[in-house]
Amino acid sequence: MSGREKEKGVNVQVLLRCRPFSEDELRSNAPQVVTCNDYQREVAVSQNIAGKHIDRVFTFDKVFGPSAKQRDLYDQAVVPIVNEVLEGFNCTIFAYGQTGTGKTYTMEGECRRAKSGLNGELPQEAGVIPRAVKQIFDTLEGQNAEYSVKVTFLELYNEEITDLLAPEEISKVALEEKQKKPLPLMEDGKGGVLVRGLEEEIVTSASEIFTLLERGSSKRRTAETLLNKQSSRSHSLFSITIHIKEPSPEGEELIKCGKLNLVDLAGSENISRSGAREGRAREAGEINKSLLTLGRVINALVEHLGHIPYRDSKLTRLLRDSLGGRTKTCIIATVSPAVHCLEETLSTLDYAHRAKHIKNKPEVNQKMMKSTLIKDLYGEIDRLKAEVYAAREKNGVYIPKERYYQEESERKAMADQIEQMGITIETHQKQLEELQEKYDVQVRQCSDLSTKLTHTEKNLLETSRLLAYTEEELKKLQTENALTQQACALQSDLEKALKDNTSLFEKISREDKLHSDNRSVVNSFHSELCQQIGCLRSIVANSISQQDEHLQCVGKLCNSFRENHDKAVKEMKKKLTNTRTVYMSHIEALQNVVRLHKSNSVAGLDEISTLASSNAQSIEDYLASEGVQAASVFDDLQNALSAHQGEMAIFARELRQRFNSSSEQTKQISDYTDGFLSKLMDQSKTIQNHVTGVDNIQMKSIADFQKAYEEQSKSDAEKFLVDVSNLFSNHILRQKELVNTRLDGLREAAVENRSFMDGQVSSLKNIATEAKRKWQEFCVQAESDAKGGADYSAAKHCRMEILLQQSVTNAESAFQHCKKTRDSVNEMCTKHVSSLSSLVRDATDHIEQHDADIDSARTAAEQDVATNNQEILQHIDGMSAQERESVSGILGTVESHTKTLETFREGHSGQAAVMEKKSQETFQQHFMDYDPTGTTPMRTEPDVPSKGTIESLRAMPMEALVEEFRENNSYDSFEVKEPKTNLVPRSPLAEIN
Ligand code: ADP
Ligand code: MG
């Protein structure tokens, strides 16, 4: 821990845990009003106040929502605390909240049932206590350290302490007695408290602690049933004290001690309830004094009140060190998420939030030397031994119980009184210190005042001496005043004269200055004039030389121009003659080309005419050969046609013969079929007769049988009638019936047979007649068809012959036409050849003419070129003569300009010299300066005393002096002041001037 933390203290750590909905709450569908944000460590409670939805948000050191498991809470919040206990700190964890919000669940958990199956692993539901115990043993065993662990477990109910670990081996009566007997709380003489007679169990393993815890909790549980929910009003305190052996560097063994208090407080609802009834008659056990006092202690600590009422309850006495002391403290506030707990939830949150501001100053317990500890323990053993001895021998002090309790309460009252007195003494001490301080301040002020007084007395003496001296002086001063008056008048006259004098001197000096200024202006003007004339001269000279240069340049340029021009003219003439010769050669080339063209054209025309005549010849030959061939083709065609005609006639004849034979055959078949059908009909008639005969015979035989049978059965019946009488009559009757039905059936079958046969025969007859009729129809049709076919073939034959005849005549006419065409083509060819040769002749004539034209044009062009050339040369010659003339004119002008320039320069320099001379004369000789005579008096500054100085010689009036003195020496100031300068006495007139 840092030193700063030690000085300032650390805040109590406050965690909030919200349990999940219980089954009852879930069943009643209770709305949720608490929402936890574990990550942001915030809890929001939503309220509905006057129809408005308001969220209140609280922030804590850690927040565990309904889903947080026992393990999460332990790992995040308790592990570091247990580690500090193992480091030698004392730490306390409170569980605070409404009944049923999970305080006991958080502290103890629900591991009892699972205890037996505990093999180093804790059940999930195990609370802080078993987990802390396990951590402690795990760590200590891991460190291989020598240690001892002691635990106590007590309950505080109605301001009475009960030991939850009291041994049970004593008889039941004794046990109950012990249970009932409250244990006294005593000062241990070192500023702490101890519970007298509280069982301190030494444990050596985690499982042992579980047994103890189970024992204590079960006792508490029994009490709960017995005392009607006592647990909601009782606090339980489970303490673990650890001693660990540590070797010191000096070899001496040190004992490190740490203590962990785990407090399961009474239900917080008891505070508000009991608080509300405080004013009324207090029922025993209803007011939870301890819880109330805890609240007050927290308030006092938070508001930094002087008196903290630790002593008002047993709980606060027991846990004094955990609240504002040297212990590290953590409060776990538990709430329910349901709406019906809203009020209590808000009050729990407020309470817990307030507790956050408590500051503790944790300190490590001093390590004890083993020897000291042993000595202490020996002392303790001796004391206990003496007690045991006294008890056994009954030679101790015996007092009645009532008296003991009375004395005990008196002692308690006295202890309270002593504490109160201690507080009073403390406040008195404080008051005394304040008074002492005030006294010191007064004494200091007093001494200051006396020194001031002596100082003032000294000043007074001085002043009265000064006063006497001053009065003397005053008398002298009155005479001085008259003199001063006179001096003042004189001084003013003198001052006026001096002022006039000064103004005159000033005028003279102004004039002097004007003169010298004028002189310098004239001088500067003269020098500037000279300079400017010089400048002008040089500029003119420059200009003239530049103009000269220009003129020379112009002359040179004119000459060079003339030369260049001559050269150019010569060049041009040469080029012109060259052009002419080139032109001539081109004309020559052109004529050559024309000649070539002419010969080519003539050759082409000749070729065309020969070609045309050869073409006409070949066409004639071709037509002749073709005519012979066409004649042979036409002959062949005619032969083929006549052959076709013959064949066709033969074919028609044959066709007609065949038709005739086929109709003959059809007729034969028809006759045969006719015969067949009539035979068939005859046959069916015989069948019919036969059937009738058979039917009659059958019918007759059946009737005979029936008759015979009836006669036979009749005789049989008579015969048997005697013997068997009625016995057989039935049988006979039945047989008779049977035979009758059988005969009827036979008859019916015969009739049916007959009718069927009749139907068959008639249908056969019908079919035969139908077939015969059809066949006859077909025969007639076939005959007519054959006749039609023969007629048709004959008609077709005629038609074909006509067509063949036509073809023959067509071929003839085509042959004639072919012959005609050949003749006309021959004629056309000869015509064409003659017109082509006349055209060729014309073209040759044209070419000749063209040639002559070109020749004449050429001579004309040559002549024109020569004359033009001549003219151009003449023109150029004229132009160059003109140019030469103008160049010589320019040169003449240049010469005359040069001359003019020379005269201008001479005139200008003469004028400039005259101007210079004139200015010299004017400024040096005519302009005159003032000459001083030396008679003007010198200017002097006489020292005239000021009016103020003279006035100051005058003595101050008495009232003013007194006034000033009062101002400088006010009555309320004890300070000695330096007298003002004008009050310092001076000797009359001597020191001025
Ligand atoms: P308290 O000691 O504050 O009166 P209990 O610890 O007896 O409350 O808890 C009341 C009931 O709520 C118990 O049945 C307990 O199992 C259950 N309970 C409390 N907190 C939780 C929790 N965080 N998770 C599950 N059940 C819980
Ligand atoms: Mg409980």
PDB file of C-alpha atoms in Angstrom, residues 712-853:
ATOM      1  CA  GLN A 712     -94.329 -96.227 -66.271  1.00  0.00           C
ATOM      2  CA  SER A 713     -94.250 -93.978 -63.185  1.00  0.00           C
ATOM      3  CA  LYS A 714     -97.968 -94.322 -62.806  1.00  0.00           C
ATOM      4  CA  SER A 715     -97.747 -98.129 -62.710  1.00  0.00           C
ATOM      5  CA  ASP A 716     -94.724 -97.981 -60.434  1.00  0.00           C
ATOM      6  CA  ALA A 717     -96.546 -95.669 -58.073  1.00  0.00           C
ATOM      7  CA  GLU A 718     -99.503 -97.909 -57.852  1.00  0.00           C
ATOM      8  CA  LYS A 719     -97.173-100.831 -57.174  1.00  0.00           C
ATOM      9  CA  PHE A 720     -95.170 -99.131 -54.543  1.00  0.00           C
ATOM     10  CA  LEU A 721     -98.138 -97.335 -53.144  1.00  0.00           C
ATOM     11  CA  VAL A 722     -99.073-100.418 -51.290  1.00  0.00           C
ATOM     12  CA  ASP A 723     -95.618-101.154 -49.885  1.00  0.00           C
ATOM     13  CA  VAL A 724     -94.199 -98.002 -49.151  1.00  0.00           C
ATOM     14  CA  SER A 725     -97.420 -95.943 -49.163  1.00  0.00           C
ATOM     15  CA  ASN A 726     -96.692 -92.347 -48.496  1.00  0.00           C
ATOM     16  CA  LEU A 727     -92.969 -92.818 -48.020  1.00  0.00           C
ATOM     17  CA  PHE A 728     -92.182 -92.896 -51.700  1.00  0.00           C
ATOM     18  CA  SER A 729     -94.958 -90.786 -53.001  1.00  0.00           C
ATOM     19  CA  ASN A 730     -92.983 -87.709 -52.288  1.00  0.00           C
ATOM     20  CA  HIS A 731     -89.897 -89.139 -53.863  1.00  0.00           C
ATOM     21  CA  ILE A 732     -91.806 -90.091 -56.974  1.00  0.00           C
ATOM     22  CA  LEU A 733     -93.384 -86.724 -57.235  1.00  0.00           C
ATOM     23  CA  ARG A 734     -90.044 -85.093 -56.913  1.00  0.00           C
ATOM     24  CA  GLN A 735     -88.592 -87.365 -59.606  1.00  0.00           C
ATOM     25  CA  LYS A 736     -91.464 -86.570 -61.851  1.00  0.00           C
ATOM     26  CA  GLU A 737     -90.939 -82.896 -61.390  1.00  0.00           C
ATOM     27  CA  LEU A 738     -87.274 -83.336 -62.116  1.00  0.00           C
ATOM     28  CA  VAL A 739     -87.956 -85.257 -65.369  1.00  0.00           C
ATOM     29  CA  ASN A 740     -90.555 -82.724 -66.440  1.00  0.00           C
ATOM     30  CA  THR A 741     -88.290 -79.815 -65.916  1.00  0.00           C
ATOM     31  CA  ARG A 742     -85.560 -81.735 -67.735  1.00  0.00           C
ATOM     32  CA  LEU A 743     -87.814 -82.411 -70.703  1.00  0.00           C
ATOM     33  CA  ASP A 744     -89.018 -78.862 -70.807  1.00  0.00           C
ATOM     34  CA  GLY A 745     -85.388 -77.770 -70.890  1.00  0.00           C
ATOM     35  CA  LEU A 746     -84.706 -80.210 -73.804  1.00  0.00           C
ATOM     36  CA  ARG A 747     -87.682 -78.933 -75.715  1.00  0.00           C
ATOM     37  CA  GLU A 748     -86.725 -75.383 -75.198  1.00  0.00           C
ATOM     38  CA  ALA A 749     -83.164 -76.149 -76.355  1.00  0.00           C
ATOM     39  CA  ALA A 750     -84.488 -77.763 -79.495  1.00  0.00           C
ATOM     40  CA  VAL A 751     -86.732 -74.793 -80.227  1.00  0.00           C
ATOM     41  CA  GLU A 752     -83.839 -72.481 -79.616  1.00  0.00           C
ATOM     42  CA  ASN A 753     -81.637 -74.583 -81.874  1.00  0.00           C
ATOM     43  CA  ARG A 754     -84.170 -74.440 -84.630  1.00  0.00           C
ATOM     44  CA  SER A 755     -84.685 -70.722 -84.427  1.00  0.00           C
ATOM     45  CA  PHE A 756     -80.906 -70.197 -84.437  1.00  0.00           C
ATOM     46  CA  MET A 757     -80.532 -72.455 -87.527  1.00  0.00           C
ATOM     47  CA  ASP A 758     -83.355 -70.610 -89.245  1.00  0.00           C
ATOM     48  CA  GLY A 759     -81.697 -67.263 -88.493  1.00  0.00           C
ATOM     49  CA  GLN A 760     -78.403 -68.594 -89.815  1.00  0.00           C
ATOM     50  CA  VAL A 761     -79.878 -69.908 -93.042  1.00  0.00           C
ATOM     51  CA  SER A 762     -81.824 -66.743 -93.704  1.00  0.00           C
ATOM     52  CA  SER A 763     -78.777 -64.593 -93.113  1.00  0.00           C
ATOM     53  CA  LEU A 764     -76.762 -66.886 -95.430  1.00  0.00           C
ATOM     54  CA  LYS A 765     -79.414 -66.430 -98.072  1.00  0.00           C
ATOM     55  CA  ASN A 766     -79.332 -62.680 -97.599  1.00  0.00           C
ATOM     56  CA  ILE A 767     -75.585 -62.593 -97.909  1.00  0.00           C
ATOM     57  CA  ALA A 768     -75.632 -64.672-101.068  1.00  0.00           C
ATOM     58  CA  THR A 769     -78.272 -62.469-102.706  1.00  0.00           C
ATOM     59  CA  GLU A 770     -76.385 -59.343-101.688  1.00  0.00           C
ATOM     60  CA  ALA A 771     -73.150 -60.758-103.077  1.00  0.00           C
ATOM     61  CA  LYS A 772     -74.792 -61.679-106.333  1.00  0.00           C
ATOM     62  CA  ARG A 773     -76.272 -58.231-106.741  1.00  0.00           C
ATOM     63  CA  LYS A 774     -72.963 -56.587-105.996  1.00  0.00           C
ATOM     64  CA  TRP A 775     -71.107 -58.806-108.411  1.00  0.00           C
ATOM     65  CA  GLN A 776     -73.522 -57.996-111.187  1.00  0.00           C
ATOM     66  CA  GLU A 777     -73.058 -54.320-110.512  1.00  0.00           C
ATOM     67  CA  PHE A 778     -69.302 -54.740-110.633  1.00  0.00           C
ATOM     68  CA  CYS A 779     -69.477 -56.623-113.931  1.00  0.00           C
ATOM     69  CA  VAL A 780     -71.500 -53.898-115.581  1.00  0.00           C
ATOM     70  CA  GLN A 781     -69.070 -51.313-114.224  1.00  0.00           C
ATOM     71  CA  ALA A 782     -66.028 -53.258-115.398  1.00  0.00           C
ATOM     72  CA  GLU A 783     -67.463 -53.652-118.849  1.00  0.00           C
ATOM     73  CA  SER A 784     -68.240 -49.977-119.177  1.00  0.00           C
ATOM     74  CA  ASP A 785     -64.782 -49.095-117.787  1.00  0.00           C
ATOM     75  CA  ALA A 786     -63.060 -51.305-120.352  1.00  0.00           C
ATOM     76  CA  LYS A 787     -65.048 -49.736-123.101  1.00  0.00           C
ATOM     77  CA  GLY A 788     -64.274 -46.208-121.782  1.00  0.00           C
ATOM     78  CA  GLY A 789     -60.557 -47.058-121.521  1.00  0.00           C
ATOM     79  CA  ALA A 790     -60.440 -48.262-125.126  1.00  0.00           C
ATOM     80  CA  ASP A 791     -62.207 -45.141-126.328  1.00  0.00           C
ATOM     81  CA  TYR A 792     -59.889 -42.928-124.347  1.00  0.00           C
ATOM     82  CA  SER A 793     -56.737 -44.607-125.690  1.00  0.00           C
ATOM     83  CA  ALA A 794     -58.034 -44.197-129.218  1.00  0.00           C
ATOM     84  CA  ALA A 795     -58.734 -40.514-128.646  1.00  0.00           C
ATOM     85  CA  LYS A 796     -55.296 -40.034-127.158  1.00  0.00           C
ATOM     86  CA  HIS A 797     -53.678 -41.785-130.105  1.00  0.00           C
ATOM     87  CA  CYS A 798     -55.382 -39.409-132.527  1.00  0.00           C
ATOM     88  CA  ARG A 799     -54.251 -36.417-130.530  1.00  0.00           C
ATOM     89  CA  MET A 800     -50.673 -37.639-130.420  1.00  0.00           C
ATOM     90  CA  GLU A 801     -50.579 -38.082-134.145  1.00  0.00           C
ATOM     91  CA  ILE A 802     -51.770 -34.552-134.688  1.00  0.00           C
ATOM     92  CA  LEU A 803     -49.063 -33.258-132.353  1.00  0.00           C
ATOM     93  CA  LEU A 804     -46.344 -35.173-134.186  1.00  0.00           C
ATOM     94  CA  GLN A 805     -47.520 -33.700-137.440  1.00  0.00           C
ATOM     95  CA  GLN A 806     -47.264 -30.235-135.984  1.00  0.00           C
ATOM     96  CA  SER A 807     -43.683 -30.906-134.782  1.00  0.00           C
ATOM     97  CA  VAL A 808     -42.621 -31.901-138.209  1.00  0.00           C
ATOM     98  CA  THR A 809     -43.975 -28.678-139.751  1.00  0.00           C
ATOM     99  CA  ASN A 810     -42.281 -26.635-136.967  1.00  0.00           C
ATOM    100  CA  ALA A 811     -38.909 -28.214-137.675  1.00  0.00           C
ATOM    101  CA  GLU A 812     -39.306 -27.340-141.339  1.00  0.00           C
ATOM    102  CA  SER A 813     -40.044 -23.694-140.701  1.00  0.00           C
ATOM    103  CA  ALA A 814     -37.082 -23.465-138.204  1.00  0.00           C
ATOM    104  CA  PHE A 815     -34.736 -24.731-140.873  1.00  0.00           C
ATOM    105  CA  GLN A 816     -35.972 -22.046-143.318  1.00  0.00           C
ATOM    106  CA  HIS A 817     -35.504 -19.323-140.693  1.00  0.00           C
ATOM    107  CA  CYS A 818     -31.966 -20.422-139.947  1.00  0.00           C
ATOM    108  CA  LYS A 819     -31.026 -20.092-143.572  1.00  0.00           C
ATOM    109  CA  LYS A 820     -32.413 -16.550-143.719  1.00  0.00           C
ATOM    110  CA  THR A 821     -30.525 -15.472-140.649  1.00  0.00           C
ATOM    111  CA  ARG A 822     -27.198 -16.646-142.050  1.00  0.00           C
ATOM    112  CA  ASP A 823     -27.664 -14.547-145.153  1.00  0.00           C
ATOM    113  CA  SER A 824     -28.500 -11.375-143.243  1.00  0.00           C
ATOM    114  CA  VAL A 825     -25.458 -11.797-140.920  1.00  0.00           C
ATOM    115  CA  ASN A 826     -23.171 -12.080-143.948  1.00  0.00           C
ATOM    116  CA  GLU A 827     -24.591  -8.870-145.363  1.00  0.00           C
ATOM    117  CA  MET A 828     -24.159  -6.973-142.113  1.00  0.00           C
ATOM    118  CA  CYS A 829     -20.506  -8.003-141.873  1.00  0.00           C
ATOM    119  CA  THR A 830     -19.596  -6.595-145.267  1.00  0.00           C
ATOM    120  CA  LYS A 831     -21.378  -3.335-144.414  1.00  0.00           C
ATOM    121  CA  HIS A 832     -19.555  -2.981-141.156  1.00  0.00           C
ATOM    122  CA  VAL A 833     -16.113  -3.528-142.722  1.00  0.00           C
ATOM    123  CA  SER A 834     -16.645  -0.834-145.355  1.00  0.00           C
ATOM    124  CA  SER A 835     -17.837   1.811-142.756  1.00  0.00           C
ATOM    125  CA  LEU A 836     -14.855   1.034-140.475  1.00  0.00           C
ATOM    126  CA  SER A 837     -12.299   1.583-143.254  1.00  0.00           C
ATOM    127  CA  SER A 838     -13.888   4.973-144.149  1.00  0.00           C
ATOM    128  CA  LEU A 839     -13.662   5.994-140.475  1.00  0.00           C
ATOM    129  CA  VAL A 840      -9.943   5.083-140.359  1.00  0.00           C
ATOM    130  CA  ARG A 841      -9.316   7.188-143.382  1.00  0.00           C
ATOM    131  CA  ASP A 842     -11.003  10.219-141.752  1.00  0.00           C
ATOM    132  CA  ALA A 843      -8.935   9.826-138.584  1.00  0.00           C
ATOM    133  CA  THR A 844      -5.662   9.808-140.526  1.00  0.00           C
ATOM    134  CA  ASP A 845      -6.696  13.045-142.243  1.00  0.00           C
ATOM    135  CA  HIS A 846      -7.440  14.642-138.839  1.00  0.00           C
ATOM    136  CA  ILE A 847      -4.068  13.731-137.449  1.00  0.00           C
ATOM    137  CA  GLU A 848      -2.341  15.335-140.409  1.00  0.00           C
ATOM    138  CA  GLN A 849      -4.292  18.536-139.857  1.00  0.00           C
ATOM    139  CA  HIS A 850      -3.454  18.557-136.107  1.00  0.00           C
ATOM    140  CA  ASP A 851       0.241  18.256-136.823  1.00  0.00           C
ATOM    141  CA  ALA A 852       0.171  21.283-139.090  1.00  0.00           C
ATOM    142  CA  ASP A 853      -1.683  23.318-136.409  1.00  0.00           C
TER     143      ASP A 853
END
